[in-house]
mmCIF file of C-alpha atoms in Angstrom:
data_model
loop_
_atom_site.group_PDB
_atom_site.id
_atom_site.type_symbol
_atom_site.label_atom_id
_atom_site.label_comp_id
_atom_site.label_asym_id
_atom_site.label_seq_id
_atom_site.Cartn_x
_atom_site.Cartn_y
_atom_site.Cartn_z
ATOM 1 C CA MET A 79 16.570 4.661 -40.088
ATOM 2 C CA ASN A 80 18.347 2.674 -37.374
ATOM 3 C CA LYS A 81 17.488 5.368 -34.894
ATOM 4 C CA MET A 82 13.842 5.182 -35.918
ATOM 5 C CA ASN A 83 13.923 1.396 -35.534
ATOM 6 C CA ASN A 84 15.407 1.771 -32.073
ATOM 7 C CA VAL A 85 12.722 4.228 -31.066
ATOM 8 C CA LEU A 86 10.013 1.882 -32.309
ATOM 9 C CA SER A 87 11.651 -1.002 -30.537
ATOM 10 C CA CYS A 88 11.852 1.019 -27.294
ATOM 11 C CA ALA A 89 8.212 2.002 -27.700
ATOM 12 C CA ARG A 90 7.184 -1.621 -28.078
ATOM 13 C CA PHE A 91 9.296 -2.704 -25.116
ATOM 14 C CA GLN A 92 8.033 0.060 -22.854
ATOM 15 C CA ALA A 93 4.460 -0.642 -23.875
ATOM 16 C CA GLN A 94 4.965 -4.159 -22.507
ATOM 17 C CA LEU A 95 6.469 -2.962 -19.246
ATOM 18 C CA PRO A 96 3.234 -2.921 -17.208
ATOM 19 C CA GLU A 97 2.868 -6.625 -18.030
ATOM 20 C CA LEU A 98 6.537 -7.428 -17.556
ATOM 21 C CA ILE A 99 6.871 -5.740 -14.190
ATOM 22 C CA GLY A 100 3.818 -7.522 -12.906
ATOM 23 C CA SER A 101 4.705 -10.952 -14.222
ATOM 24 C CA GLY A 102 6.961 -11.923 -11.383
ATOM 25 C CA GLU A 103 9.779 -12.579 -13.852
ATOM 26 C CA GLY A 104 10.632 -8.920 -14.276
ATOM 27 C CA ALA A 105 11.911 -7.280 -17.409
ATOM 28 C CA GLY A 106 15.591 -7.953 -16.821
ATOM 29 C CA GLY A 107 15.923 -10.862 -19.204
ATOM 30 C CA HIS A 108 14.102 -9.250 -22.119
ATOM 31 C CA LEU A 109 15.926 -9.475 -25.447
ATOM 32 C CA HIS A 110 15.492 -5.765 -26.131
ATOM 33 C CA LEU A 111 17.609 -4.876 -23.103
ATOM 34 C CA GLN A 112 20.681 -6.614 -24.475
ATOM 35 C CA ASN A 113 21.175 -3.876 -27.058
ATOM 36 C CA CYS A 114 19.414 -0.863 -25.544
ATOM 37 C CA THR A 115 21.263 1.199 -22.972
ATOM 38 C CA ASN A 116 18.331 3.597 -22.695
ATOM 39 C CA CYS A 117 15.829 0.962 -21.637
ATOM 40 C CA ARG A 118 18.408 -0.711 -19.401
ATOM 41 C CA ALA A 119 18.823 2.630 -17.634
ATOM 42 C CA LEU A 120 15.060 2.932 -17.364
ATOM 43 C CA ILE A 121 14.721 -0.485 -15.736
ATOM 44 C CA SER A 122 17.617 0.274 -13.421
ATOM 45 C CA ASP A 123 16.014 3.572 -12.403
ATOM 46 C CA LEU A 124 12.639 1.966 -11.727
ATOM 47 C CA GLN A 125 14.303 -0.689 -9.590
ATOM 48 C CA SER A 126 16.318 1.928 -7.694
ATOM 49 C CA ILE A 127 13.168 3.939 -7.003
ATOM 50 C CA ALA A 128 11.298 0.888 -5.718
ATOM 51 C CA ASP A 129 14.257 -0.112 -3.514
ATOM 52 C CA ALA A 130 14.632 3.411 -2.152
ATOM 53 C CA ALA A 131 10.892 3.664 -1.486
ATOM 54 C CA ARG A 132 10.936 0.447 0.544
ATOM 55 C CA ARG A 133 13.664 1.931 2.737
ATOM 56 C CA LEU A 134 11.838 5.235 3.053
ATOM 57 C CA PHE A 135 9.130 4.165 5.490
ATOM 58 C CA PRO A 136 10.146 1.255 7.671
ATOM 59 C CA VAL A 137 7.271 -0.870 8.941
ATOM 60 C CA GLU A 138 6.522 0.145 12.507
ATOM 61 C CA ASP A 139 3.965 -0.373 15.229
ATOM 62 C CA PRO A 140 1.423 2.315 16.048
ATOM 63 C CA PRO A 141 1.712 3.804 19.552
ATOM 64 C CA ASP A 142 0.267 1.650 22.360
ATOM 65 C CA GLU A 143 -2.232 4.386 23.207
ATOM 66 C CA LEU A 144 -3.992 3.827 19.900
ATOM 67 C CA TRP A 145 -5.536 0.583 21.123
ATOM 68 C CA GLU A 146 -6.942 2.384 24.172
ATOM 69 C CA GLU A 147 -8.550 4.945 21.874
ATOM 70 C CA ILE A 148 -10.009 2.217 19.701
ATOM 71 C CA GLN A 149 -11.400 0.447 22.775
ATOM 72 C CA MET A 150 -13.001 3.689 23.956
ATOM 73 C CA ALA A 151 -14.548 4.308 20.546
ATOM 74 C CA ILE A 152 -15.917 0.746 20.476
ATOM 75 C CA ASP A 153 -17.342 1.257 23.978
ATOM 76 C CA GLU A 154 -19.043 4.449 22.830
ATOM 77 C CA GLU A 155 -20.549 2.736 19.807
ATOM 78 C CA ARG A 156 -21.835 -0.102 21.975
ATOM 79 C CA ALA A 157 -23.308 2.366 24.460
ATOM 80 C CA ASP A 158 -25.043 4.222 21.622
ATOM 81 C CA ALA A 159 -26.375 0.966 20.218
ATOM 82 C CA HIS A 160 -27.598 -0.276 23.604
ATOM 83 C CA PRO A 161 -28.450 2.785 25.725
ATOM 84 C CA GLY A 162 -29.018 2.072 29.399
ATOM 85 C CA MET B 634 -5.774 -18.990 23.852
ATOM 86 C CA SER B 635 -7.721 -21.564 25.786
ATOM 87 C CA ASP B 636 -8.890 -18.951 28.257
ATOM 88 C CA LEU B 637 -9.939 -16.363 25.695
ATOM 89 C CA ASN B 638 -13.527 -16.460 26.785
ATOM 90 C CA SER B 639 -12.692 -15.975 30.428
ATOM 91 C CA LEU B 640 -11.131 -12.574 29.870
ATOM 92 C CA THR B 641 -13.244 -9.489 30.233
ATOM 93 C CA TYR B 642 -13.375 -6.764 27.652
ATOM 94 C CA SER B 643 -12.713 -3.849 29.977
ATOM 95 C CA SER B 644 -9.417 -5.286 31.118
ATOM 96 C CA SER B 645 -8.208 -6.456 27.728
ATOM 97 C CA PRO B 646 -5.095 -4.628 26.635
ATOM 98 C CA ALA B 647 -4.046 -5.435 23.117
ATOM 99 C CA PRO B 648 -1.269 -7.978 23.537
ATOM 100 C CA ASN B 649 2.043 -6.313 22.999
ATOM 101 C CA LYS B 650 3.166 -8.430 20.115
ATOM 102 C CA SER B 651 3.126 -7.946 16.440
ATOM 103 C CA TYR B 652 2.867 -10.535 13.716
ATOM 104 C CA GLU B 653 2.947 -10.054 10.035
ATOM 105 C CA GLY B 654 -0.339 -10.544 8.261
ATOM 106 C CA ASP B 655 -1.055 -13.596 6.165
ATOM 107 C CA GLY B 656 -0.405 -13.402 2.467
ATOM 108 C CA PHE B 657 2.341 -10.790 2.628
ATOM 109 C CA PRO B 658 5.260 -11.545 0.348
ATOM 110 C CA ASN B 659 7.953 -9.251 1.819
ATOM 111 C CA GLY B 660 9.191 -11.703 4.418
ATOM 112 C CA ARG B 661 5.864 -11.328 6.056
ATOM 113 C CA SER B 662 4.037 -14.630 6.374
ATOM 114 C CA LEU B 663 2.225 -15.537 9.496
ATOM 115 C CA GLN B 664 3.772 -18.606 11.040
ATOM 116 C CA ALA B 665 1.951 -21.733 9.884
ATOM 117 C CA ALA B 666 0.846 -22.382 13.445
ATOM 118 C CA THR B 667 -0.547 -18.852 13.700
ATOM 119 C CA LEU B 668 -3.028 -19.127 10.834
ATOM 120 C CA PRO B 669 -5.333 -21.669 12.544
ATOM 121 C CA LEU B 670 -5.046 -19.473 15.610
ATOM 122 C CA GLN B 671 -6.129 -16.490 13.558
ATOM 123 C CA ASN B 672 -9.113 -18.418 12.222
ATOM 124 C CA ASP B 673 -10.141 -19.163 15.793
ATOM 125 C CA LEU B 674 -9.728 -15.516 16.695
ATOM 126 C CA ILE B 675 -11.923 -14.442 13.795
ATOM 127 C CA THR B 676 -14.653 -16.867 14.815
ATOM 128 C CA LEU B 677 -14.481 -15.691 18.422
ATOM 129 C CA ALA B 678 -14.440 -12.013 17.422
ATOM 130 C CA GLN B 679 -17.442 -12.576 15.173
ATOM 131 C CA ALA B 680 -19.237 -13.944 18.222
ATOM 132 C CA GLY B 681 -18.440 -10.759 20.133
ATOM 133 C CA ASP B 682 -15.306 -11.822 22.009
ATOM 134 C CA HIS B 683 -13.401 -8.617 22.511
ATOM 135 C CA GLN B 684 -10.181 -10.223 23.672
ATOM 136 C CA ALA B 685 -10.112 -12.084 20.373
ATOM 137 C CA PHE B 686 -10.625 -8.774 18.595
ATOM 138 C CA ALA B 687 -7.737 -7.320 20.612
ATOM 139 C CA GLU B 688 -5.564 -10.215 19.441
ATOM 140 C CA LEU B 689 -6.565 -9.597 15.826
ATOM 141 C CA TYR B 690 -5.628 -5.959 16.298
ATOM 142 C CA SER B 691 -2.205 -7.011 17.532
ATOM 143 C CA LEU B 692 -1.748 -9.330 14.592
ATOM 144 C CA HIS B 693 -2.537 -6.691 11.989
ATOM 145 C CA LYS B 694 -1.947 -3.254 13.526
ATOM 146 C CA ARG B 695 1.535 -2.945 12.136
ATOM 147 C CA ARG B 696 0.662 -3.477 8.497
ATOM 148 C CA VAL B 697 -2.482 -1.397 8.594
ATOM 149 C CA TYR B 698 -0.695 1.468 10.335
ATOM 150 C CA SER B 699 2.226 1.285 7.913
ATOM 151 C CA LEU B 700 -0.114 1.318 4.928
ATOM 152 C CA CYS B 701 -1.890 4.396 6.297
ATOM 153 C CA LEU B 702 1.389 6.110 7.130
ATOM 154 C CA ARG B 703 2.787 5.446 3.685
ATOM 155 C CA MET B 704 -0.378 6.704 2.017
ATOM 156 C CA VAL B 705 -0.763 9.951 3.972
ATOM 157 C CA GLY B 706 2.836 10.581 5.112
ATOM 158 C CA ASN B 707 1.695 11.967 8.452
ATOM 159 C CA VAL B 708 1.843 10.188 11.813
ATOM 160 C CA ALA B 709 -1.229 11.798 13.401
ATOM 161 C CA ALA B 710 -3.369 11.234 10.307
ATOM 162 C CA ALA B 711 -2.105 7.652 10.014
ATOM 163 C CA GLU B 712 -3.143 6.981 13.618
ATOM 164 C CA ASP B 713 -6.615 8.398 12.976
ATOM 165 C CA LEU B 714 -7.016 6.291 9.845
ATOM 166 C CA THR B 715 -5.773 3.159 11.592
ATOM 167 C CA GLN B 716 -8.299 3.742 14.345
ATOM 168 C CA GLU B 717 -11.095 4.200 11.815
ATOM 169 C CA ALA B 718 -10.034 1.077 9.899
ATOM 170 C CA PHE B 719 -10.205 -1.065 13.046
ATOM 171 C CA LEU B 720 -13.496 0.497 14.088
ATOM 172 C CA GLN B 721 -14.906 -0.452 10.709
ATOM 173 C CA LEU B 722 -13.412 -3.904 11.118
ATOM 174 C CA HIS B 723 -15.203 -4.214 14.445
ATOM 175 C CA ARG B 724 -18.491 -3.204 12.822
ATOM 176 C CA LYS B 725 -18.085 -5.492 9.820
ATOM 177 C CA ILE B 726 -16.230 -8.532 11.091
ATOM 178 C CA GLY B 727 -19.485 -10.454 11.321
ATOM 179 C CA THR B 728 -19.780 -10.217 7.540
ATOM 180 C CA PHE B 729 -16.378 -11.811 6.867
ATOM 181 C CA ARG B 730 -16.987 -15.132 5.122
ATOM 182 C CA GLY B 731 -13.459 -16.081 4.162
ATOM 183 C CA GLU B 732 -13.774 -15.624 0.385
ATOM 184 C CA ALA B 733 -10.543 -13.618 0.475
ATOM 185 C CA SER B 734 -7.787 -13.945 3.034
ATOM 186 C CA PHE B 735 -8.528 -12.015 6.207
ATOM 187 C CA SER B 736 -5.575 -9.674 5.700
ATOM 188 C CA THR B 737 -6.663 -8.848 2.143
ATOM 189 C CA TRP B 738 -10.179 -8.200 3.417
ATOM 190 C CA LEU B 739 -8.880 -5.997 6.234
ATOM 191 C CA HIS B 740 -6.598 -4.123 3.859
ATOM 192 C CA ARG B 741 -9.574 -3.499 1.584
ATOM 193 C CA ILE B 742 -11.258 -1.805 4.526
ATOM 194 C CA ALA B 743 -8.120 0.219 5.267
ATOM 195 C CA VAL B 744 -7.684 1.247 1.624
ATOM 196 C CA ASN B 745 -11.273 2.482 1.476
ATOM 197 C CA VAL B 746 -10.810 4.400 4.729
ATOM 198 C CA VAL B 747 -7.727 6.104 3.304
ATOM 199 C CA LEU B 748 -9.419 6.953 0.018
ATOM 200 C CA MET B 749 -12.520 8.251 1.781
ATOM 201 C CA ASP B 750 -10.280 10.481 3.851
ATOM 202 C CA LEU B 751 -8.529 11.797 0.755
ATOM 203 C CA ARG B 752 -11.919 12.508 -0.779
ATOM 204 C CA LYS B 753 -13.066 14.409 2.305
ATOM 205 C CA LYS B 754 -9.963 16.527 2.153
ATOM 206 C CA GLY B 755 -10.465 17.109 -1.550
ATOM 207 C CA LEU B 756 -7.065 15.750 -2.355
ATOM 208 C CA GLN B 757 -6.798 14.530 -5.912
ATOM 209 C CA ALA B 758 -9.255 11.659 -5.718
ATOM 210 C CA SER B 759 -12.976 12.206 -5.390
ATOM 211 C CA SER B 760 -13.721 8.515 -5.754
ATOM 212 C CA LEU B 761 -11.905 5.255 -6.038
ATOM 213 C CA ASP B 762 -12.754 5.129 -9.729
ATOM 214 C CA GLU B 763 -11.276 8.564 -10.260
ATOM 215 C CA ALA B 764 -8.288 7.638 -8.169
ATOM 216 C CA MET B 765 -7.742 4.702 -10.487
ATOM 217 C CA GLU B 766 -8.136 6.766 -13.623
ATOM 218 C CA PRO B 767 -6.638 10.235 -13.142
ATOM 219 C CA ASP B 768 -7.035 12.722 -15.930
ATOM 220 C CA ALA B 769 -5.353 11.083 -18.870
ATOM 221 C CA ASP B 770 -3.634 14.147 -20.326
ATOM 222 C CA SER B 771 -2.313 15.744 -17.183
ATOM 223 C CA GLN B 772 -1.193 12.536 -15.545
ATOM 224 C CA ARG B 773 0.345 10.716 -18.485
ATOM 225 C CA PRO B 774 3.849 9.626 -17.582
ATOM 226 C CA GLY B 775 6.639 10.413 -19.967
ATOM 227 C CA ARG B 776 8.216 7.721 -22.046
ATOM 228 C CA SER B 777 11.894 7.338 -22.343
ATOM 229 C CA PHE B 778 13.179 7.089 -25.877
ATOM 230 C CA GLY B 779 16.788 7.931 -26.662
ATOM 231 C CA ALA B 780 17.366 9.921 -23.502
ATOM 232 C CA ALA B 781 20.164 8.086 -21.772
ATOM 233 C CA ASP B 782 21.615 11.337 -20.450
ATOM 234 C CA LEU B 783 18.473 11.996 -18.432
ATOM 235 C CA THR B 784 18.610 8.930 -16.243
ATOM 236 C CA LEU B 785 18.866 9.136 -12.490
ATOM 237 C CA SER B 786 22.382 9.298 -11.198
ATOM 238 C CA GLY B 787 23.759 8.293 -7.844
ATOM 239 C CA THR B 788 21.747 7.877 -4.684
ATOM 240 C CA ILE B 789 18.092 8.886 -4.696
ATOM 241 C CA ASP B 790 17.468 11.725 -2.277
ATOM 242 C CA ARG B 791 15.079 10.585 0.459
ATOM 243 C CA LEU B 792 13.256 13.864 0.760
ATOM 244 C CA ALA B 793 12.888 14.226 -2.992
ATOM 245 C CA LEU B 794 11.484 10.706 -3.234
ATOM 246 C CA GLN B 795 9.147 11.277 -0.285
ATOM 247 C CA ARG B 796 7.869 14.440 -1.951
ATOM 248 C CA ALA B 797 7.507 12.751 -5.325
ATOM 249 C CA ILE B 798 5.464 9.913 -3.786
ATOM 250 C CA ALA B 799 3.294 12.413 -1.916
ATOM 251 C CA ASP B 800 2.688 14.305 -5.156
ATOM 252 C CA LEU B 801 1.437 11.216 -7.000
ATOM 253 C CA PRO B 802 -2.301 11.073 -7.692
ATOM 254 C CA ALA B 803 -3.920 8.977 -4.972
ATOM 255 C CA GLY B 804 -4.618 6.017 -7.252
ATOM 256 C CA TYR B 805 -1.046 5.851 -8.504
ATOM 257 C CA ARG B 806 0.296 6.253 -4.968
ATOM 258 C CA LEU B 807 -1.955 3.484 -3.741
ATOM 259 C CA MET B 808 -0.696 1.017 -6.347
ATOM 260 C CA PHE B 809 2.927 1.993 -5.728
ATOM 261 C CA VAL B 810 2.569 1.662 -1.955
ATOM 262 C CA LEU B 811 0.674 -1.629 -2.123
ATOM 263 C CA HIS B 812 2.923 -3.297 -4.703
ATOM 264 C CA ASP B 813 6.402 -1.824 -4.455
ATOM 265 C CA ILE B 814 6.465 -0.982 -0.757
ATOM 266 C CA GLU B 815 3.999 -3.339 0.922
ATOM 267 C CA GLY B 816 4.816 -6.157 -1.488
ATOM 268 C CA PHE B 817 1.315 -7.288 -2.435
ATOM 269 C CA GLU B 818 0.796 -9.186 -5.686
ATOM 270 C CA HIS B 819 -1.380 -7.682 -8.412
ATOM 271 C CA ASN B 820 -4.157 -10.228 -7.868
ATOM 272 C CA GLU B 821 -4.258 -9.299 -4.180
ATOM 273 C CA ILE B 822 -4.323 -5.597 -5.015
ATOM 274 C CA ALA B 823 -7.090 -6.089 -7.562
ATOM 275 C CA SER B 824 -9.173 -7.869 -4.937
ATOM 276 C CA MET B 825 -8.377 -5.262 -2.317
ATOM 277 C CA VAL B 826 -9.050 -2.211 -4.437
ATOM 278 C CA GLY B 827 -11.803 -3.627 -6.612
ATOM 279 C CA CYS B 828 -10.095 -3.163 -9.965
ATOM 280 C CA SER B 829 -8.766 -5.490 -12.643
ATOM 281 C CA ILE B 830 -5.278 -6.975 -12.486
ATOM 282 C CA GLY B 831 -4.499 -5.096 -15.703
ATOM 283 C CA THR B 832 -5.483 -1.804 -14.090
ATOM 284 C CA SER B 833 -3.287 -2.581 -11.115
ATOM 285 C CA LYS B 834 -0.325 -3.266 -13.402
ATOM 286 C CA SER B 835 -0.805 -0.240 -15.602
ATOM 287 C CA GLN B 836 -1.374 2.154 -12.686
ATOM 288 C CA LEU B 837 1.753 0.856 -11.004
ATOM 289 C CA HIS B 838 3.755 1.354 -14.166
ATOM 290 C CA LYS B 839 2.460 4.901 -14.561
ATOM 291 C CA ALA B 840 3.278 5.626 -10.930
ATOM 292 C CA ARG B 841 6.843 4.401 -11.375
ATOM 293 C CA MET B 842 7.312 6.409 -14.552
ATOM 294 C CA LYS B 843 5.934 9.538 -12.909
ATOM 295 C CA LEU B 844 8.270 9.096 -9.960
ATOM 296 C CA ARG B 845 11.186 8.683 -12.305
ATOM 297 C CA ASP B 846 10.171 11.777 -14.233
ATOM 298 C CA ALA B 847 9.799 13.756 -11.015
ATOM 299 C CA LEU B 848 13.179 12.685 -9.694
ATOM 300 C CA ARG B 849 14.921 13.029 -13.041
ATOM 301 C CA LEU B 850 13.531 16.266 -14.357
ATOM 302 C CA HIS B 851 13.581 18.398 -11.250
ATOM 303 C CA PRO B 852 16.684 17.535 -9.252
ATOM 304 C CA GLU B 853 17.755 21.185 -8.980
ATOM 305 C CA GLN B 854 14.250 22.255 -7.992
ATOM 306 C CA GLU B 855 14.213 19.601 -5.296
ATOM 307 C CA LYS B 856 17.587 20.681 -3.971
ATOM 308 C CA ARG B 857 16.381 24.280 -3.640
ATOM 309 C CA ARG B 858 13.307 23.353 -1.568
#
């Protein structure tokens, strides 16, 4: 019966996760986590994935040549719009 | 910037500097002094000043390129999409009225360019709506009840994570990239993508759960690849 209660409690907690993770406060302080190793592990995993993903693709500049290509494309569009 | 109007278009290299866009939470605010400057640049660009447009490109190229790169995972494709996003910006900048922040508005353009490209290539999303609502049965993330032995252990393998992100349905990937990697808030994402804040939250949650499932359930498979 306790196991069933835990499962129901986990289900309720995880159903709230989309709200909790978007609230800005996070889920870390939720009462359910104090007694649930499974959901603590879940939160830890989700945080680890987000942290690892941020490190995966560092923010970088496009190559300088890209601006030249954009300028050329803009020139072409202007020429098409105003022939002659 | 006082001599913006004196510069000719044909000799206007994009200034070799890069600022972070306005409204970016990950340590990415434009300097307070830069925002009025950006407003001036927008006004000038709307009037056809190409040097001002070049300056706007320099201000935002980094974030737009990074978004494209993170969405498609391919340098050449990311460059093409960045080019298309700025071409569309050039065509549409006259319609910008300042209802949203300029960076959110520009990112909306970039997001649509990326999703259009995915649609053309027939990859997972045939429309933004579909991207936001992948097939419910096949894409439902697993829940985690009483399975403490199945949690991730140790360091997350970069390649496995990269592959898992690439395998996400486009809508899930978009929310994950915009929120967890780019650092946008849900209200910004909702405005950018044209969905509700609730949809943004729930798609992000599903994306995270799918990534966890992918990394947790198939570690041996990933190692063999």
